[in-house]
Coordinates of C-alpha atoms in Angstrom, one line a residue:
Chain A
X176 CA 105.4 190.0 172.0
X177 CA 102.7 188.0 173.6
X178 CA 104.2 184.3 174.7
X179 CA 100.3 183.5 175.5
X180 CA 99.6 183.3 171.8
X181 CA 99.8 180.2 169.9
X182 CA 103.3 180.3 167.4
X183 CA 103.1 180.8 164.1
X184 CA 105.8 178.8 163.7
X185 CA 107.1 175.9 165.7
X186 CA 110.3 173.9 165.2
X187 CA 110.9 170.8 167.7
X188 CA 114.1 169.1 168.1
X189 CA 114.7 169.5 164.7
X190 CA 118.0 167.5 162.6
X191 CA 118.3 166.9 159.1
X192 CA 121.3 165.5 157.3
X193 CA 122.3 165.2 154.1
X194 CA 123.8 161.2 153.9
X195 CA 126.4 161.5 156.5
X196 CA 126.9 165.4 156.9
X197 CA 124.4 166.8 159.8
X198 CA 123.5 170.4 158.6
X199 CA 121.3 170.9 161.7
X200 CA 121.2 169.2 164.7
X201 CA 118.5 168.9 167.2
X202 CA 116.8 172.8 167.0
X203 CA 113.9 174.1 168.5
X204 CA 112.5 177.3 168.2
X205 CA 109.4 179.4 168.6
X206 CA 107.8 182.0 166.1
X207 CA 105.0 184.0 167.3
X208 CA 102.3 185.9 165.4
X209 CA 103.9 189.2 164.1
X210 CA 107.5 188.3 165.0
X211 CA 110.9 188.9 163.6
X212 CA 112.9 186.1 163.8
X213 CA 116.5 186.9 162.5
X214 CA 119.0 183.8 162.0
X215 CA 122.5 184.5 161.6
X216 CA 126.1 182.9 161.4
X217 CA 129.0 181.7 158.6
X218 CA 128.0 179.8 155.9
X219 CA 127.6 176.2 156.4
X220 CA 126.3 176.8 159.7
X221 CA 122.9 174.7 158.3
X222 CA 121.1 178.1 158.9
X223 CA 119.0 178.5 155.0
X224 CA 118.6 174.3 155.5
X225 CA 116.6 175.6 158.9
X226 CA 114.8 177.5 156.9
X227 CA 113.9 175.5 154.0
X228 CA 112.3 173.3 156.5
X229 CA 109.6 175.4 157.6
X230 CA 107.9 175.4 154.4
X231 CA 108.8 171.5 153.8
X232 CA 111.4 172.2 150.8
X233 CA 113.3 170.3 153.2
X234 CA 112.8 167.2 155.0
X235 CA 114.1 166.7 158.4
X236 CA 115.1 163.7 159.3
X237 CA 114.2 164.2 162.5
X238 CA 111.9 166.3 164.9
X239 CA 108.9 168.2 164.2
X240 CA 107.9 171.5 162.5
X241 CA 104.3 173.4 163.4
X242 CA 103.1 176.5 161.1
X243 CA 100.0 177.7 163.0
X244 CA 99.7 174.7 164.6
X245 CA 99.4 172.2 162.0
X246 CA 102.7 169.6 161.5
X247 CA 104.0 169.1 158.6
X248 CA 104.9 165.6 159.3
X249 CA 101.5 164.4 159.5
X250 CA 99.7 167.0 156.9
X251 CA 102.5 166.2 153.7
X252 CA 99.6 165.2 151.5
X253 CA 97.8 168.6 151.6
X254 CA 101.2 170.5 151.6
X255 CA 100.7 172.7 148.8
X256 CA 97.3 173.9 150.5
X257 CA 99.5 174.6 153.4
X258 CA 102.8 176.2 151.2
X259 CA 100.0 178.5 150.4
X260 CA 100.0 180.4 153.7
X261 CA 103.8 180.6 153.8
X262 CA 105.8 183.1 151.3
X263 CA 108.9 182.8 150.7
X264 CA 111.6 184.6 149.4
X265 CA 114.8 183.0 147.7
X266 CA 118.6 184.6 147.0
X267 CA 118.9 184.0 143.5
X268 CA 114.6 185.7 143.7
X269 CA 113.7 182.9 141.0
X270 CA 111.5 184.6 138.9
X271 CA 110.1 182.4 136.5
X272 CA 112.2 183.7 133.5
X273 CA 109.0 183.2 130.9
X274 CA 106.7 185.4 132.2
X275 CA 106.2 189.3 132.4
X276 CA 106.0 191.0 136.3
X277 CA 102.6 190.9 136.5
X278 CA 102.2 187.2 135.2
X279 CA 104.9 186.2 137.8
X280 CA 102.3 187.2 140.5
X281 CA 99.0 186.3 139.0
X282 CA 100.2 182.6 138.3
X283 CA 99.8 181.0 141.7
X284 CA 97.2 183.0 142.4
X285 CA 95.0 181.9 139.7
X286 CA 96.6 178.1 139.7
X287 CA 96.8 177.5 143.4
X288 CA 94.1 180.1 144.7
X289 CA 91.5 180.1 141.8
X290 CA 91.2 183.7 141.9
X291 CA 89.9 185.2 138.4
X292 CA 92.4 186.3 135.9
X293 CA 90.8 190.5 136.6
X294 CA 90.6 189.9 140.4
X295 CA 94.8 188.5 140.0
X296 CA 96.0 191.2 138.0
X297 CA 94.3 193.7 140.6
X298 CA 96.0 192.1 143.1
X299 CA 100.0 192.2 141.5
X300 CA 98.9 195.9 141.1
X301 CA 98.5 196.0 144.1
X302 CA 102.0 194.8 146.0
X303 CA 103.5 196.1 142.6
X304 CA 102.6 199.6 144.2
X305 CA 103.4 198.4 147.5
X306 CA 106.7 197.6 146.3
X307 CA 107.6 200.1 144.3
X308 CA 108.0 199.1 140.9
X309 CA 104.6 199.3 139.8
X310 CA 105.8 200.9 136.2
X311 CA 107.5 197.4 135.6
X312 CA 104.1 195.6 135.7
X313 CA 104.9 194.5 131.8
X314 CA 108.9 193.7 131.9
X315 CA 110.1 190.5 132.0
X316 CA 112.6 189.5 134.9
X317 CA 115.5 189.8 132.5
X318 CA 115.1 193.6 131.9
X319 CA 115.0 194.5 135.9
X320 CA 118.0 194.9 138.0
X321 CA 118.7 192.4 140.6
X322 CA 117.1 195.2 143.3
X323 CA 113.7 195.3 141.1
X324 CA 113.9 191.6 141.0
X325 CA 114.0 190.8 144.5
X326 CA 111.4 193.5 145.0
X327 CA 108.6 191.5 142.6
X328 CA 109.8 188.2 144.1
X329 CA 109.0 189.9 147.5
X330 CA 105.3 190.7 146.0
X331 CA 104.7 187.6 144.5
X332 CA 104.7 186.3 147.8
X333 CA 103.0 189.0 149.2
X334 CA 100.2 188.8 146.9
X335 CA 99.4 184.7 148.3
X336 CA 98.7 186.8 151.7
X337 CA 100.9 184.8 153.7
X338 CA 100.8 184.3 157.2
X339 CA 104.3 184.3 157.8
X340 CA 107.4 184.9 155.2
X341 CA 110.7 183.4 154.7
X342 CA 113.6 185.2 153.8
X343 CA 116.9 183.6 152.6
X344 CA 119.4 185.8 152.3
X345 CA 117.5 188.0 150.0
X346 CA 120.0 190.4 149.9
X347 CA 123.4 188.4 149.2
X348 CA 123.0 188.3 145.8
X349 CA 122.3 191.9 145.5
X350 CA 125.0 194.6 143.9
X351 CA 126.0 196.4 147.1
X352 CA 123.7 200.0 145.8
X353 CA 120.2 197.3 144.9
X354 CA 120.7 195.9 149.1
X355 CA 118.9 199.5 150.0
X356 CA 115.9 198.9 148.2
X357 CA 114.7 195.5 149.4
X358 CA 115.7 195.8 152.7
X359 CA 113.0 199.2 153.0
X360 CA 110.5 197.0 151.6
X361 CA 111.1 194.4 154.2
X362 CA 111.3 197.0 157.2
X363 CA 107.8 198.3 155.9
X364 CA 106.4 194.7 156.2
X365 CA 108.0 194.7 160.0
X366 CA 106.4 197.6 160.5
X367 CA 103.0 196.2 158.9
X368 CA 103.4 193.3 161.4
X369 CA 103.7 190.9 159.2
X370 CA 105.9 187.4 161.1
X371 CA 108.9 187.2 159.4
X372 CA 111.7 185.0 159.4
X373 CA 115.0 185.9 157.9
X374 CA 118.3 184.7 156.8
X375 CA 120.4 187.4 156.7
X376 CA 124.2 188.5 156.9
X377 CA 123.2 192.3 157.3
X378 CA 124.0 193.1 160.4
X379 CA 122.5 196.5 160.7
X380 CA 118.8 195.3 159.2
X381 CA 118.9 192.8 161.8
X382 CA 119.5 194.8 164.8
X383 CA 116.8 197.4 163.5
X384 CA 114.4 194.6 162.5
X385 CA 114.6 191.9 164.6
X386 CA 112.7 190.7 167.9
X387 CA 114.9 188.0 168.3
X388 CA 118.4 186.9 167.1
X389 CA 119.7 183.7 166.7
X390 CA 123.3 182.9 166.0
X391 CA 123.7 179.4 164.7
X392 CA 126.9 177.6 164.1
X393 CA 127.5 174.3 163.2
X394 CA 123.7 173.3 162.7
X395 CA 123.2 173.9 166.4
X396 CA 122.1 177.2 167.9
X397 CA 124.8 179.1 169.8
X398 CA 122.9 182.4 171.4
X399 CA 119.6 183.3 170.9
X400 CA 119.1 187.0 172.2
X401 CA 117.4 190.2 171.6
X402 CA 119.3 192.1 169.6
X403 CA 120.4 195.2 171.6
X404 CA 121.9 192.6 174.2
X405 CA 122.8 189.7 170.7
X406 CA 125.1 193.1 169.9
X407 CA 126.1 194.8 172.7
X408 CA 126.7 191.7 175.1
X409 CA 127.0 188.7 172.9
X410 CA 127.3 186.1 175.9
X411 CA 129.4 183.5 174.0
X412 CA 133.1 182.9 172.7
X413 CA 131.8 182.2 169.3
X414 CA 129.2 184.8 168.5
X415 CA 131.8 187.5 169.8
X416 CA 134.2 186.0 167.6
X417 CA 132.0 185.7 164.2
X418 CA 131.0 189.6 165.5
X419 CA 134.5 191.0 165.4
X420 CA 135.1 189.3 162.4
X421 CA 132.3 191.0 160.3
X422 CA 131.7 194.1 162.2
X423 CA 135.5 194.9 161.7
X424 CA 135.9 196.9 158.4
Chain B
X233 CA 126.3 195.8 102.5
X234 CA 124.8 197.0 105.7
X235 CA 127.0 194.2 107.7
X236 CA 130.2 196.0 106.2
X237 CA 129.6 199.2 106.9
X238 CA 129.6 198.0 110.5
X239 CA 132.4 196.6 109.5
X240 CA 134.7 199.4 108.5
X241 CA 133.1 201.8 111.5
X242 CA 135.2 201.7 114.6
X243 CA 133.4 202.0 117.2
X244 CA 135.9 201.7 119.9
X245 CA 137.6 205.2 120.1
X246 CA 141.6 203.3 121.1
X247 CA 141.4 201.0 118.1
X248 CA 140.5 197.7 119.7
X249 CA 137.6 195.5 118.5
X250 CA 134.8 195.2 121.1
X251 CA 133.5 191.7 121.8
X252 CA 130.8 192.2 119.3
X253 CA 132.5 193.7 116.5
X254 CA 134.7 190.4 116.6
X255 CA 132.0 188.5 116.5
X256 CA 131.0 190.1 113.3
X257 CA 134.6 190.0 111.3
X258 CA 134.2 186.6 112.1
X259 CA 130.7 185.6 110.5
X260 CA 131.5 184.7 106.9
X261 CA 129.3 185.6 104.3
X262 CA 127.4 182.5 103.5
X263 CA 129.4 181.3 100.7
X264 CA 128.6 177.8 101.6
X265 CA 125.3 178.3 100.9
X266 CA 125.5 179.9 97.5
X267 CA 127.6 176.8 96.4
X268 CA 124.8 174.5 97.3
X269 CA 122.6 176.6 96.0
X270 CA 124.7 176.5 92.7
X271 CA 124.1 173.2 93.0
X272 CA 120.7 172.7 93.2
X273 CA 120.0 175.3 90.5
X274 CA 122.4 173.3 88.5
X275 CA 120.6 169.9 89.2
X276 CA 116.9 171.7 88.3
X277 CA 118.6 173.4 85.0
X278 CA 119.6 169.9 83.8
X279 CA 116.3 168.6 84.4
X280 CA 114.7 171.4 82.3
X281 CA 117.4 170.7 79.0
X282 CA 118.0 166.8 79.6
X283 CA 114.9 164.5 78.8
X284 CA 116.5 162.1 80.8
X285 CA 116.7 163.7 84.0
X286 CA 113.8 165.6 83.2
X287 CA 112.1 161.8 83.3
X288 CA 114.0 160.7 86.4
X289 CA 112.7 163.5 88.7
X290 CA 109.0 163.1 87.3
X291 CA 108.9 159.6 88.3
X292 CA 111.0 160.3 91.5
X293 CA 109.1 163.5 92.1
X294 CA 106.0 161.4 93.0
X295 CA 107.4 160.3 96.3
X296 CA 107.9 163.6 97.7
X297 CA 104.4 163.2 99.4
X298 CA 105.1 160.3 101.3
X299 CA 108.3 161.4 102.4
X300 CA 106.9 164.3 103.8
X301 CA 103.9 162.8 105.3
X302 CA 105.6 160.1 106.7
X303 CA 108.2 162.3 108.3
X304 CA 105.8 165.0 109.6
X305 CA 103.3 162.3 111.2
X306 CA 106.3 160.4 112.9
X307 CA 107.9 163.4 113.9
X308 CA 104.7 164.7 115.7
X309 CA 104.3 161.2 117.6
X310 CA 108.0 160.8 118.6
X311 CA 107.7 164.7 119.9
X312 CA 104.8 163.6 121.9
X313 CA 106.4 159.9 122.9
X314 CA 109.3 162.4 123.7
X315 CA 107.8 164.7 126.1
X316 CA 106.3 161.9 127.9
X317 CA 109.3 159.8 128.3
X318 CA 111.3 163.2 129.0
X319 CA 109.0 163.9 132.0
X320 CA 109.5 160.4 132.7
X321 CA 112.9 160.1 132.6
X322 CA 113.1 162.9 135.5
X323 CA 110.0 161.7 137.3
X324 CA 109.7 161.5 141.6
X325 CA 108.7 157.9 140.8
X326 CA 111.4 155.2 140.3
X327 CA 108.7 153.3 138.2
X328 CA 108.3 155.8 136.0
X329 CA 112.2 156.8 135.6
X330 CA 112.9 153.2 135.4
X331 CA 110.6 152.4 132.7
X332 CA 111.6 155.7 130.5
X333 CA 115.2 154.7 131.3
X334 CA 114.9 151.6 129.5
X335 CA 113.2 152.6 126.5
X336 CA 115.6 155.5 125.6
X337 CA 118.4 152.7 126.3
X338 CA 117.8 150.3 124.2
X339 CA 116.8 151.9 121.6
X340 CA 119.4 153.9 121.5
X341 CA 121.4 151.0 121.3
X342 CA 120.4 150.0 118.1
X343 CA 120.6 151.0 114.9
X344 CA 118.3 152.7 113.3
X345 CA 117.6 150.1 110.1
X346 CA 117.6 147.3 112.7
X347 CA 115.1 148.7 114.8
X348 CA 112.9 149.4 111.3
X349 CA 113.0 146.0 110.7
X350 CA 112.3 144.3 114.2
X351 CA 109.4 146.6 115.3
X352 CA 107.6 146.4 111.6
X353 CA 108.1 142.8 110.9
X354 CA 108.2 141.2 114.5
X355 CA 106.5 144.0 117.2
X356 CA 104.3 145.0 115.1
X357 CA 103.1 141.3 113.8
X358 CA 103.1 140.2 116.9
X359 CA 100.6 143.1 118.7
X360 CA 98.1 142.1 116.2
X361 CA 98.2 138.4 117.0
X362 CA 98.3 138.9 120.9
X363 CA 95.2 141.4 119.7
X364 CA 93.2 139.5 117.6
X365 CA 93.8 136.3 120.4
X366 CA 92.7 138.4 122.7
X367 CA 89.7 139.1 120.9
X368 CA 88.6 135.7 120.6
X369 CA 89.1 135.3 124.0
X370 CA 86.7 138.3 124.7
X371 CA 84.7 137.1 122.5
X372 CA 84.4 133.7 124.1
X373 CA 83.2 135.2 127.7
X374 CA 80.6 137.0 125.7
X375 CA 81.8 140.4 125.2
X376 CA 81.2 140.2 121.1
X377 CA 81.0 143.9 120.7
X378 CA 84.9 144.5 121.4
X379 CA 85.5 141.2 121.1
X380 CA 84.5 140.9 117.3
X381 CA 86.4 144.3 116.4
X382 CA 89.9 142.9 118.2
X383 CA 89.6 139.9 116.5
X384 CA 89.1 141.2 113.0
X385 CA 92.8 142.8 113.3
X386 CA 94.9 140.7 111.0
X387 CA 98.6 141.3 111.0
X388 CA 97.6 142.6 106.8
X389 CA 95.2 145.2 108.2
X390 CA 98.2 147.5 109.0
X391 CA 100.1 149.0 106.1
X392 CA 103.6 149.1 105.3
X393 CA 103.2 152.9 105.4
X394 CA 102.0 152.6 109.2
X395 CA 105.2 150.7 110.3
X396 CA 107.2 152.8 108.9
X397 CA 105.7 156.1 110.7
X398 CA 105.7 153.6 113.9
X399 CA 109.2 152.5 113.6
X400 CA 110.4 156.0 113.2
X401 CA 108.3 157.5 115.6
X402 CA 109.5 155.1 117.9
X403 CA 112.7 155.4 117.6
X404 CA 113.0 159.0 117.4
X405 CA 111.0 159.6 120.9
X406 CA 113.7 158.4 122.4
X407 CA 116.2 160.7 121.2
X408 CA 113.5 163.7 121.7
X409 CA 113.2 162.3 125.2
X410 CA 116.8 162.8 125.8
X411 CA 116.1 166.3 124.5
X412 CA 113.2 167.0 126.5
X413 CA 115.4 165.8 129.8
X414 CA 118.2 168.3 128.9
X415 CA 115.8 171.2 128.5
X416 CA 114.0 170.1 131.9
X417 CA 116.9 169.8 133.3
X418 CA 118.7 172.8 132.0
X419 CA 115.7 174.9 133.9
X420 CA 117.5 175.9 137.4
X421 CA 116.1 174.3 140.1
X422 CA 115.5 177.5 142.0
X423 CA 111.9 177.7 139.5
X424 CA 110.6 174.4 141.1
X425 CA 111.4 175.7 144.1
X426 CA 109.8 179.0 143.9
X427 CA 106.8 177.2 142.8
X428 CA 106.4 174.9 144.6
X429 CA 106.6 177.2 147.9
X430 CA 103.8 178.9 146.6
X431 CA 102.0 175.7 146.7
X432 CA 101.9 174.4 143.2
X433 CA 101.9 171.1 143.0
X434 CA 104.7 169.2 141.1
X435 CA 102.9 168.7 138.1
X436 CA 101.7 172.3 138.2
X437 CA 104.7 173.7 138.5
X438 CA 106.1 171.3 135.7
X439 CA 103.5 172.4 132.9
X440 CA 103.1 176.1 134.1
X441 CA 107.0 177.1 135.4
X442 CA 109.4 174.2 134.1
X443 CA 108.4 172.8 130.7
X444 CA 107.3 176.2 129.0
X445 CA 111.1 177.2 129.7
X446 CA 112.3 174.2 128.9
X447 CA 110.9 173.8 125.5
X448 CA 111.9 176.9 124.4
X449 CA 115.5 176.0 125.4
X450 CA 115.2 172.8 123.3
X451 CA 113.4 174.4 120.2
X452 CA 116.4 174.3 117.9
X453 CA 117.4 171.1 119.0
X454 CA 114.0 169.5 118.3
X455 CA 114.4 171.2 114.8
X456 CA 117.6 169.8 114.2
X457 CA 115.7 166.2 115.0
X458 CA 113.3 166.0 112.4
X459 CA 116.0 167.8 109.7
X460 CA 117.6 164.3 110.8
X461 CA 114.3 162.6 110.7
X462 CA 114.1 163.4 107.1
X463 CA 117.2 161.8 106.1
X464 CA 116.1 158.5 108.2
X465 CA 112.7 158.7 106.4
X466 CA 114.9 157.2 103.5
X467 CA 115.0 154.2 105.5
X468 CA 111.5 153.0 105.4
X469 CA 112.4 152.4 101.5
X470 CA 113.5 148.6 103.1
X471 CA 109.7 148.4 104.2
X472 CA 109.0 148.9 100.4
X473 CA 107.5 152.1 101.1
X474 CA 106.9 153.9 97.6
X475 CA 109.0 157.2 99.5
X476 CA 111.7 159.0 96.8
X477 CA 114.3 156.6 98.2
X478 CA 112.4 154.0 97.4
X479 CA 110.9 155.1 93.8
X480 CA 114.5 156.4 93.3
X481 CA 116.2 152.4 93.7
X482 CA 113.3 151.2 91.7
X483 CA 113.8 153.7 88.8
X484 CA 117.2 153.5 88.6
X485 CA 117.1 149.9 89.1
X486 CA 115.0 149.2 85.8
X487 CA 116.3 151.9 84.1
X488 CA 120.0 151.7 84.4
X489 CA 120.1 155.4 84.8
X490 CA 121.6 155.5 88.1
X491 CA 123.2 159.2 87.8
X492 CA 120.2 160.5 87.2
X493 CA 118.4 159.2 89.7
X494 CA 120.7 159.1 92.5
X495 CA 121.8 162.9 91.4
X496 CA 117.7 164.3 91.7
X497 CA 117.7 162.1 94.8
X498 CA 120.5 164.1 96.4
X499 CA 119.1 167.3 95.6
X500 CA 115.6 166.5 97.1
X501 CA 116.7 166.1 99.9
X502 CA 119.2 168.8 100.2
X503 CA 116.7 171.0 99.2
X504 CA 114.4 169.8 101.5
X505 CA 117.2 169.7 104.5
X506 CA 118.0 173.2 103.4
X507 CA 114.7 175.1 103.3
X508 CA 114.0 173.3 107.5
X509 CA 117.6 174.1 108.3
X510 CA 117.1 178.0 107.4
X511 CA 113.5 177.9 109.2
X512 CA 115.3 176.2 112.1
X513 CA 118.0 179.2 112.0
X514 CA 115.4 181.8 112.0
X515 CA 113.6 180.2 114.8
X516 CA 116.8 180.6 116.7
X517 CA 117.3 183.6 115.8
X518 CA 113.9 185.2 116.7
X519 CA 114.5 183.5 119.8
X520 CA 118.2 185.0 120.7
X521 CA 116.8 188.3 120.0
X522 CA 113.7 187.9 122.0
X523 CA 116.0 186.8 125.2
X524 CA 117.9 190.5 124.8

């Protein structure tokens, strides 16, 4: 990774509560251009809030957050220009339940992008194919497995051509056999050099994926490693504790 | 009957009933609906072999148009007054919620044949003055063309038949506003979410993500509204408004032949309840099936 290069995504001293419970407290954190950020820990630890703030679906109530440069603080009216550039990817995949596949992909592009209905559909062919599930063009969300699901969420934001994506915890709600199938799609885009950051509580993806690792607990960061050292060497009381706890069975 | 063959066919090879078979053994045959079909093919028999009935339901008969109109047209407004104050009701702006809260509030505090009353005889009486004062007004710093037009509006220039649909329609978008909330609301917030990350804006995501769910969660209870709306049409009879109700009290009234004319009363609008209850059903059903 080049630190010369401008992030992709900057967090500044970054809090947000929610009335009187802190969920994060006072983060910073760099995301450069084709990156693999990975954020770990137990739930509650404020690390999907983190998340939800790079892309503004969450307002901090304090610091600052950069994607490419631009601050979100002072660029709110023109945030769905910028929401644009950033994809992200949910647990529960929300689909919009009304529409087929292909229409779930084609919508923002022709509401939010303008781009012709033919031009669209060529397009959700496209990452359909890149996905996998290109046979599934016509179903609607109902009729696909939770795996297939997640897999057309993942194109749908693919097909916005995002600079960076978001991940939160895309695999959690996954039967334990569908967790395979998205996780390959998301190595391919590591391997495509596509900036990714991810919620995740699969261990193994994350030491394959990652670039970086950070283990958050209590809304604060605790470690922040690479991850042969995050695994091997995990420098504090807490990380090596949350470790043993799910890298027992 | 293809539902009891289904019946008497065990599917389950130990004996027990699967979820869906239960479901079946317990869905009556409509037997309720043959009795009121009894009914109403009673009612129509006697007006084919009794002169007098036969005379009731042709005078009667004649306000079957007006109930229907009147229903239909302030069933259409109160869907649209409904879908506005539903949006409303769950609007970002405080204004906005405020304002739709207050409407659906009070007038679902008060009764329906109240409400008739005050918004045909004292609302809608008073818009027309205020109107017609403000057409003098414009009239007076020279704008005659709107001015003229405003101030031709006399409180007698807007039919009984007008309140009515008004007084209905406005009492009736509030309830659809409370259904039109529900169905917003009863779309997981996960679909705003996913929109709006991919940068549609709240309004986009509303019309193109939220509301197309959302009204198809609240079809059946929008149908169950104007059934409802149908009966209240009866209502309007107090504005003098030549609906069956109203021809109905009149006929029976001169007449004296108040079994008659209350009985074909009753059946029209059975019948009429019926024939929208089974579309309402089918709509449903169509709908269940399509979800599968």
């Amino acid at each position: 990774m080049n630190e010369n290069n401008a992030p992709m995504i900057e967090v500044k001293n970054l809090s947000k509560s929610f009335g009187t419970l802190e969920a994060v407290h006072g983060i910073s954190l760099k995301v450069f251009p084709k990156q693999v950020l990975v954020i770990i820990g137990p739930s509650g630890s404020g690390k999907s809030t983190l998340l939800r703030t790079m892309n503004w679906l969450e307002q901090p109530t304090e610091g600052e957050v950069f994607v490419d440069g631009i601050s979100l603080w002072e660029n709110q009216y023109r945030i769905n220009d910028i929401r644009s550039n950033i994809g992200m990817v949910f647990q529960n995949f929300n689909l919009y339940g009304h529409l087929t596949v292909t229409e779930n992909i084609t919508l923002a592009l022709r509401i939010v992008k303008k781009i012709k209905k033919e031009d669209a559909q060529r397009i959700a062919m496209q990452q359909l194919m890149k996905v996998g599930i290109a046979d599934k063009a016509d179903y609607y969300p109902s009729q696909l497995s939770g795996g297939q699901q997640q897999r057309v969420a993942i194109a749908r934001a693919l097909a916005m051509e995002p600079k960076v994506m978001l991940f939160d915890e895309p695999t959690s709600a996954l039967d334990p056999e569908m967790i395979k199938e998205v996780l390959d799609v998301m190595q391919l885009l590591v391997k495509e050099g596509m900036t990714m950051v991810i919620v995740t509580h699969e261990m193994g993806f994350a030491k394959a994926a990652a670039d970086e690792i950070i283990f958050m607990d209590m809304g604060k960061i605790v470690e922040r490693a690479a991850p042969e050292v995050f695994f091997e060497h995990p420098a504090c009381e807490r990380t090596q504790q949350f470790l043993s706890q799910i890298l027992k069975h | 009957m293809a539902v009891n063959d289904r019946l008497v066919t065990p599917k389950n090879k130990n004996g027990l009933q699967s979820a869906d078979e239960m479901q079946l053994t317990k869905k009556d045959f409509p037997w309720w609906m043959v009795a009121i079909g009894v009914i109403i093919a009673a009612t129509f028999w006697l007006i084919q072999v009794s002169p007098d009935f036969k005379d009731a339901f042709e005078i009667i008969r004649a306000g079957l148009g007006v109930t229907i109109t009147t229903t239909i047209c302030a069933y259409s407004i109160a869907v649209l007054i409904g879908l506005v104050v539903g949006l409303g009701r769950v609007s970002e702006s405080v204004v906005w919620r405020n304002i739709s809260t207050i409407y659906v509030e009070v007038i679902r505090g008060i009764p329906l044949l109240v409400l008739i009353f005050f918004i045909a005889l004292v609302l809608i009486p008073g818009l027309t003055t205020a109107l017609s004062a403000l057409g003098s007004l414009l009239t007076d710093i020279g704008l005659e063309g709107i001015g003229a037009k405003l101030a031709a509006i006399e409180n007698k220039s807007i039919p009984m038949n007008a309140r009515a649909i008004i007084s209905l329609a406005i009492t009736y978008g509030a309830f659809s506003a409370e259904i039109f909330r529900a169905g917003i609301q009863s779309v997981s917030k996960g679909q705003m979410e996913a929109a709006r990350s991919q940068g549609m804006s709240h309004w986009q995501a509303m019309r193109h993500v939220i509301l197309p769910q959302a009204i198809r969660n609240v079809l059946p209870a929008l149908g169950n509204d104007l059934i409802s709306m149908l009966k209240d049409s009866s209502l309007v009879s107090i504005l003098a408004v030549r609906d069956i109700t109203q021809i109905a009290r009149l006929y029976a009234g001169h007449s004296f032949r108040f079994a008659q004319a209350y009985s074909i009363l009753c059946v029209l609008y059975l019948t009429l309840t019926l024939v929208l209850s089974l579309i309402v059903k089918l709509i449903e059903r169509k709908m269940s099936n399509e979800r599968k």
